[in-house]
Tab-separated table of N, CA and C in Angstrom:
chain	number	residue	atom	x	y	z
R	1	SER	N	16.043	0.550	-7.125
R	1	SER	CA	16.900	1.425	-6.347
R	1	SER	C	17.166	2.738	-7.084
R	2	ALA	N	17.237	2.676	-8.411
R	2	ALA	CA	17.472	3.910	-9.170
R	2	ALA	C	16.326	4.898	-8.977
R	3	LEU	N	15.108	4.407	-8.982
R	3	LEU	CA	13.946	5.267	-8.774
R	3	LEU	C	14.006	5.918	-7.395
R	4	LEU	N	14.307	5.156	-6.371
R	4	LEU	CA	14.400	5.697	-5.021
R	4	LEU	C	15.513	6.733	-4.915
R	5	GLU	N	16.642	6.451	-5.521
R	5	GLU	CA	17.754	7.410	-5.493
R	5	GLU	C	17.397	8.689	-6.240
R	6	ASN	N	16.665	8.568	-7.334
R	6	ASN	CA	16.220	9.765	-8.058
R	6	ASN	C	15.297	10.630	-7.207
R	7	TRP	N	14.606	10.016	-6.268
R	7	TRP	CA	13.720	10.754	-5.359
R	7	TRP	C	14.462	11.276	-4.138
R	8	GLY	N	15.773	11.073	-4.082
R	8	GLY	CA	16.575	11.590	-2.977
R	8	GLY	C	16.746	10.630	-1.807
R	9	CYS	N	16.359	9.392	-1.985
R	9	CYS	CA	16.494	8.402	-0.910
R	9	CYS	C	17.920	7.856	-0.895
R	10	GLU	N	18.404	7.555	0.292
R	10	GLU	CA	19.670	6.847	0.423
R	10	GLU	C	19.351	5.354	0.404
R	11	VAL	N	19.948	4.632	-0.512
R	11	VAL	CA	19.634	3.226	-0.711
R	11	VAL	C	20.848	2.375	-0.353
R	12	ILE	N	20.610	1.322	0.416
R	12	ILE	CA	21.638	0.329	0.716
R	12	ILE	C	21.197	-0.956	0.027
R	13	ARG	N	21.942	-1.392	-0.976
R	13	ARG	CA	21.593	-2.594	-1.736
R	13	ARG	C	22.261	-3.819	-1.117
R	14	CYS	N	21.480	-4.864	-0.951
R	14	CYS	CA	21.993	-6.110	-0.378
R	14	CYS	C	21.366	-7.287	-1.122
R	15	PRO	N	22.088	-7.898	-2.041
R	15	PRO	CA	21.508	-9.015	-2.795
R	15	PRO	C	21.410	-10.315	-2.001
R	16	LYS	N	22.143	-10.416	-0.913
R	16	LYS	CA	22.149	-11.656	-0.134
R	16	LYS	C	21.570	-11.420	1.257
R	17	HIS	N	20.895	-12.431	1.763
R	17	HIS	CA	20.249	-12.371	3.072
R	17	HIS	C	21.237	-11.991	4.173
R	18	GLU	N	22.397	-12.625	4.193
R	18	GLU	CA	23.377	-12.375	5.246
R	18	GLU	C	23.836	-10.917	5.231
R	19	GLU	N	24.065	-10.391	4.043
R	19	GLU	CA	24.483	-8.990	3.913
R	19	GLU	C	23.374	-8.054	4.399
R	20	ALA	N	22.129	-8.376	4.074
R	20	ALA	CA	21.001	-7.556	4.513
R	20	ALA	C	20.892	-7.556	6.038
R	21	ILE	N	21.097	-8.699	6.664
R	21	ILE	CA	21.062	-8.790	8.131
R	21	ILE	C	22.150	-7.911	8.733
R	22	THR	N	23.355	-7.996	8.182
R	22	THR	CA	24.465	-7.176	8.678
R	22	THR	C	24.144	-5.692	8.549
R	23	GLN	N	23.648	-5.278	7.382
R	23	GLN	CA	23.315	-3.868	7.172
R	23	GLN	C	22.170	-3.424	8.085
R	24	LEU	N	21.212	-4.293	8.322
R	24	LEU	CA	20.117	-3.973	9.236
R	24	LEU	C	20.672	-3.639	10.616
R	25	HIS	N	21.524	-4.503	11.139
R	25	HIS	CA	22.071	-4.291	12.479
R	25	HIS	C	22.998	-3.084	12.525
R	26	THR	N	23.738	-2.838	11.450
R	26	THR	CA	24.668	-1.714	11.404
R	26	THR	C	23.949	-0.378	11.301
R	27	ASN	N	22.847	-0.331	10.581
R	27	ASN	CA	22.163	0.925	10.283
R	27	ASN	C	20.792	1.061	10.948
R	28	LEU	N	20.552	0.299	11.974
R	28	LEU	CA	19.232	0.199	12.598
R	28	LEU	C	18.614	1.555	12.918
R	29	GLU	N	19.390	2.476	13.437
R	29	GLU	CA	18.863	3.767	13.888
R	29	GLU	C	18.457	4.699	12.749
R	30	LYS	N	19.033	4.538	11.564
R	30	LYS	CA	18.740	5.499	10.498
R	30	LYS	C	17.811	4.961	9.412
R	31	LEU	N	17.312	3.751	9.577
R	31	LEU	CA	16.453	3.157	8.555
R	31	LEU	C	15.004	3.623	8.702
R	32	ASP	N	14.390	3.972	7.577
R	32	ASP	CA	12.980	4.340	7.551
R	32	ASP	C	12.134	3.276	6.867
R	33	LEU	N	12.700	2.635	5.850
R	33	LEU	CA	11.981	1.644	5.068
R	33	LEU	C	12.907	0.486	4.731
R	34	LEU	N	12.444	-0.717	4.980
R	34	LEU	CA	13.138	-1.906	4.506
R	34	LEU	C	12.317	-2.452	3.355
R	35	LEU	N	12.864	-2.381	2.176
R	35	LEU	CA	12.202	-2.869	0.972
R	35	LEU	C	12.972	-4.097	0.511
R	36	ALA	N	12.288	-5.219	0.429
R	36	ALA	CA	12.958	-6.463	0.041
R	36	ALA	C	12.218	-7.119	-1.105
R	37	ASP	N	12.979	-7.566	-2.090
R	37	ASP	CA	12.435	-8.404	-3.145
R	37	ASP	C	12.288	-9.807	-2.568
R	38	TYR	N	11.240	-10.491	-2.950
R	38	TYR	CA	11.024	-11.845	-2.437
R	38	TYR	C	12.186	-12.765	-2.798
R	39	ARG	N	12.673	-12.663	-4.039
R	39	ARG	CA	13.770	-13.524	-4.500
R	39	ARG	C	15.105	-12.862	-4.219
R	40	LEU	N	15.874	-13.464	-3.330
R	40	LEU	CA	17.237	-13.036	-3.045
R	40	LEU	C	18.187	-14.091	-3.581
R	41	ASP	N	19.458	-13.741	-3.660
R	41	ASP	CA	20.463	-14.742	-4.001
R	41	ASP	C	20.593	-15.687	-2.813
R	42	GLY	N	20.469	-16.955	-3.034
R	42	GLY	CA	20.598	-17.919	-1.954
R	42	GLY	C	19.265	-18.547	-1.598
R	43	VAL	N	19.239	-19.232	-0.478
R	43	VAL	CA	18.072	-19.996	-0.049
R	43	VAL	C	17.008	-19.104	0.583
R	44	GLU	N	17.432	-18.134	1.415
R	44	GLU	CA	16.484	-17.288	2.114
R	44	GLU	C	15.802	-16.322	1.152
R	45	THR	N	14.621	-15.899	1.552
R	45	THR	CA	13.845	-14.958	0.740
R	45	THR	C	13.827	-13.580	1.401
R	46	GLY	N	13.322	-12.610	0.656
R	46	GLY	CA	13.117	-11.284	1.225
R	46	GLY	C	12.136	-11.330	2.385
R	47	LEU	N	11.174	-12.233	2.315
R	47	LEU	CA	10.224	-12.390	3.419
R	47	LEU	C	10.941	-12.894	4.674
R	48	ASP	N	11.887	-13.804	4.513
R	48	ASP	CA	12.685	-14.257	5.662
R	48	ASP	C	13.408	-13.078	6.303
R	49	PHE	N	13.998	-12.230	5.462
R	49	PHE	CA	14.705	-11.062	5.973
R	49	PHE	C	13.759	-10.118	6.714
R	50	LEU	N	12.621	-9.805	6.102
R	50	LEU	CA	11.685	-8.890	6.746
R	50	LEU	C	11.134	-9.479	8.040
R	51	ASN	N	10.891	-10.780	8.063
R	51	ASN	CA	10.436	-11.410	9.299
R	51	ASN	C	11.503	-11.300	10.388
R	52	HIS	N	12.765	-11.446	10.009
R	52	HIS	CA	13.858	-11.246	10.970
R	52	HIS	C	13.850	-9.806	11.480
R	53	SER	N	13.583	-8.869	10.603
R	53	SER	CA	13.597	-7.454	11.006
R	53	SER	C	12.529	-7.164	12.054
R	54	ASN	N	11.463	-7.975	12.083
R	54	ASN	CA	10.419	-7.796	13.100
R	54	ASN	C	10.948	-8.039	14.508
R	55	THR	N	12.061	-8.749	14.641
R	55	THR	CA	12.623	-9.041	15.955
R	55	THR	C	13.541	-7.929	16.447
R	56	GLN	N	13.772	-6.916	15.624
R	56	GLN	CA	14.676	-5.826	15.977
R	56	GLN	C	13.892	-4.635	16.522
R	57	GLU	N	14.568	-3.733	17.202
R	57	GLU	CA	13.933	-2.580	17.840
R	57	GLU	C	13.973	-1.324	16.970
R	58	GLY	N	13.966	-1.465	15.662
R	58	GLY	CA	14.030	-0.317	14.774
R	58	GLY	C	12.681	0.360	14.597
R	59	ASN	N	12.722	1.580	14.076
R	59	ASN	CA	11.511	2.356	13.824
R	59	ASN	C	11.368	2.522	12.309
R	60	TYR	N	11.064	1.438	11.627
R	60	TYR	CA	10.995	1.440	10.172
R	60	TYR	C	9.768	0.664	9.711
R	61	THR	N	9.424	0.905	8.468
R	61	THR	CA	8.336	0.190	7.810
R	61	THR	C	8.956	-0.869	6.916
R	62	THR	N	8.271	-1.986	6.735
R	62	THR	CA	8.788	-3.062	5.896
R	62	THR	C	7.868	-3.279	4.696
R	63	LEU	N	8.478	-3.526	3.553
R	63	LEU	CA	7.752	-3.675	2.297
R	63	LEU	C	8.364	-4.823	1.495
R	64	LEU	N	7.528	-5.762	1.110
R	64	LEU	CA	7.968	-6.866	0.252
R	64	LEU	C	7.453	-6.631	-1.157
R	65	VAL	N	8.331	-6.790	-2.143
R	65	VAL	CA	7.932	-6.710	-3.548
R	65	VAL	C	8.277	-8.030	-4.222
R	66	THR	N	7.436	-8.430	-5.155
R	66	THR	CA	7.705	-9.676	-5.866
R	66	THR	C	6.937	-9.719	-7.176
R	67	ALA	N	7.483	-10.460	-8.105
R	67	ALA	CA	6.784	-10.749	-9.353
R	67	ALA	C	6.010	-12.055	-9.241
R	68	GLU	N	6.219	-12.779	-8.156
R	68	GLU	CA	5.515	-14.041	-7.929
R	68	GLU	C	4.014	-13.785	-7.846
R	69	GLN	N	3.232	-14.672	-8.414
R	69	GLN	CA	1.777	-14.534	-8.382
R	69	GLN	C	1.134	-15.401	-7.309
R	70	ASP	N	1.935	-16.041	-6.492
R	70	ASP	CA	1.457	-16.921	-5.433
R	70	ASP	C	0.843	-16.081	-4.313
R	71	LEU	N	-0.460	-16.181	-4.145
R	71	LEU	CA	-1.179	-15.387	-3.149
R	71	LEU	C	-0.698	-15.670	-1.733
R	72	SER	N	-0.156	-16.860	-1.491
R	72	SER	CA	0.314	-17.190	-0.148
R	72	SER	C	1.493	-16.302	0.268
R	73	ILE	N	2.283	-15.822	-0.695
R	73	ILE	CA	3.403	-14.926	-0.377
R	73	ILE	C	2.848	-13.593	0.121
R	74	LYS	N	1.864	-13.054	-0.602
R	74	LYS	CA	1.244	-11.791	-0.178
R	74	LYS	C	0.609	-11.954	1.194
R	75	ASN	N	-0.122	-13.037	1.400
R	75	ASN	CA	-0.784	-13.271	2.682
R	75	ASN	C	0.232	-13.397	3.816
R	76	ALA	N	1.314	-14.123	3.572
R	76	ALA	CA	2.347	-14.289	4.602
R	76	ALA	C	2.995	-12.948	4.944
R	77	ALA	N	3.255	-12.132	3.916
R	77	ALA	CA	3.846	-10.814	4.162
R	77	ALA	C	2.905	-9.967	5.009
R	78	GLN	N	1.663	-9.875	4.603
R	78	GLN	CA	0.713	-9.037	5.321
R	78	GLN	C	0.416	-9.587	6.717
R	79	ASP	N	0.351	-10.902	6.867
R	79	ASP	CA	0.121	-11.508	8.181
R	79	ASP	C	1.245	-11.177	9.157
R	80	ASN	N	2.440	-10.920	8.629
R	80	ASN	CA	3.594	-10.569	9.459
R	80	ASN	C	3.816	-9.065	9.564
R	81	GLY	N	2.848	-8.280	9.075
R	81	GLY	CA	2.898	-6.830	9.251
R	81	GLY	C	3.656	-6.066	8.190
R	82	HIS	N	3.958	-6.704	7.067
R	82	HIS	CA	4.707	-6.049	6.002
R	82	HIS	C	3.748	-5.509	4.945
R	83	LEU	N	4.093	-4.372	4.369
R	83	LEU	CA	3.381	-3.893	3.195
R	83	LEU	C	3.779	-4.780	2.026
R	84	PHE	N	2.997	-4.750	0.966
R	84	PHE	CA	3.239	-5.651	-0.161
R	84	PHE	C	2.914	-4.937	-1.473
R	85	LEU	N	3.807	-5.072	-2.453
R	85	LEU	CA	3.566	-4.577	-3.807
R	85	LEU	C	4.012	-5.628	-4.814
R	86	HIS	N	3.221	-5.776	-5.893
R	86	HIS	CA	3.609	-6.652	-6.999
R	86	HIS	C	4.533	-5.912	-7.944
R	87	LYS	N	5.437	-6.665	-8.574
R	87	LYS	CA	6.284	-6.132	-9.633
R	87	LYS	C	5.564	-6.334	-10.958
R	88	PRO	N	5.741	-5.465	-11.897
R	88	PRO	CA	6.527	-4.244	-11.760
R	88	PRO	C	5.846	-3.269	-10.804
R	89	VAL	N	6.655	-2.668	-9.950
R	89	VAL	CA	6.142	-1.759	-8.931
R	89	VAL	C	5.653	-0.479	-9.596
R	90	ASP	N	4.444	-0.090	-9.249
R	90	ASP	CA	3.870	1.164	-9.718
R	90	ASP	C	4.563	2.303	-8.964
R	91	PRO	N	5.281	3.193	-9.664
R	91	PRO	CA	5.978	4.280	-8.980
R	91	PRO	C	5.062	5.121	-8.088
R	92	ALA	N	3.828	5.337	-8.518
R	92	ALA	CA	2.902	6.134	-7.705
R	92	ALA	C	2.587	5.435	-6.382
R	93	ALA	N	2.450	4.120	-6.405
R	93	ALA	CA	2.177	3.375	-5.174
R	93	ALA	C	3.375	3.453	-4.223
R	94	LEU	N	4.576	3.307	-4.763
R	94	LEU	CA	5.775	3.400	-3.941
R	94	LEU	C	5.940	4.813	-3.400
R	95	ARG	N	5.683	5.795	-4.227
R	95	ARG	CA	5.784	7.199	-3.794
R	95	ARG	C	4.778	7.480	-2.675
R	96	GLY	N	3.587	6.908	-2.775
R	96	GLY	CA	2.585	7.073	-1.723
R	96	GLY	C	3.066	6.524	-0.391
R	97	ILE	N	3.726	5.377	-0.414
R	97	ILE	CA	4.273	4.796	0.808
R	97	ILE	C	5.331	5.724	1.394
R	98	LEU	N	6.215	6.226	0.555
R	98	LEU	CA	7.271	7.127	1.031
R	98	LEU	C	6.687	8.418	1.601
R	99	THR	N	5.639	8.929	0.974
R	99	THR	CA	4.993	10.148	1.452
R	99	THR	C	4.385	9.916	2.834
R	100	ARG	N	3.726	8.779	3.022
R	100	ARG	CA	3.164	8.457	4.341
R	100	ARG	C	4.272	8.316	5.381
R	101	LEU	N	5.385	7.703	5.013
R	101	LEU	CA	6.502	7.552	5.945
R	101	LEU	C	7.064	8.909	6.349
R	102	ALA	N	7.200	9.797	5.372
R	102	ALA	CA	7.714	11.138	5.667
R	102	ALA	C	6.772	11.868	6.613
R	103	GLY	N	5.474	11.721	6.409
R	103	GLY	CA	4.500	12.351	7.293
R	103	GLY	C	4.585	11.796	8.707
R	104	MET	N	4.753	10.488	8.832
R	104	MET	CA	4.862	9.868	10.157
R	104	MET	C	6.145	10.324	10.849
R	105	ARG	N	7.232	10.419	10.096
R	105	ARG	CA	8.506	10.857	10.664
R	105	ARG	C	8.388	12.299	11.162
R	106	LYS	N	7.697	13.136	10.412
R	106	LYS	CA	7.508	14.535	10.801
R	106	LYS	C	6.675	14.625	12.082
R	107	MET	N	5.634	13.797	12.178
R	107	MET	CA	4.803	13.795	13.392
R	107	MET	C	5.618	13.346	14.609
R	108	ARG	N	6.459	12.333	14.442
R	108	ARG	CA	7.290	11.859	15.559
R	108	ARG	C	8.243	12.947	16.006
R	109	ALA	N	8.845	13.659	15.045
R	109	ALA	CA	9.789	14.734	15.375
R	109	ALA	C	9.072	15.867	16.120
R	110	THR	N	7.855	16.175	15.717
R	110	THR	CA	7.080	17.236	16.375
R	110	THR	C	6.755	16.843	17.809
R	111	ARG	N	6.412	15.597	18.039
R	111	ARG	CA	6.080	15.118	19.379
R	111	ARG	C	7.270	15.173	20.316
R	112	LYS	N	8.480	14.984	19.780
R	112	LYS	CA	9.681	14.988	20.605
R	112	LYS	C	10.046	16.390	21.088
R	113	GLN	N	9.539	17.412	20.396
R	113	GLN	CA	9.915	18.802	20.746
R	113	GLN	C	9.150	19.317	21.914
C-alpha cells in the first residue's frame, strides 16, 4: 500500500474479508483496482473476495497477489478473470497494470464526451 500511495493512488486497506466486502459495496463507483493478498485474516482468502467482486456491477480490474507457490491458486485466479502477481511484487509489473488502467479510464472518459 505504501508503494501505491507514493504513486498517488488512494488506498483502502482491509485486512479482513468482511471489511473488504463492506468497502467494496460502499465505494463501488470510485474503485479502479481491487488488489487482494491471497492470505487474509480469517478463513476467507483474497481469492474469495475477488470472486465475490465478480458478482458486483463495478468497473474495476481485479488483481490477486500471493507468496504461495501453489499453481492452483494462480490458475483459479486467472480462470475467474483476475490478474495475478507473485510476491514479492515487482514494482514495474504493478506500475504497468496501473498504467494500462489509466489508459482504459481515459478512453472511457473520451467515449462519454
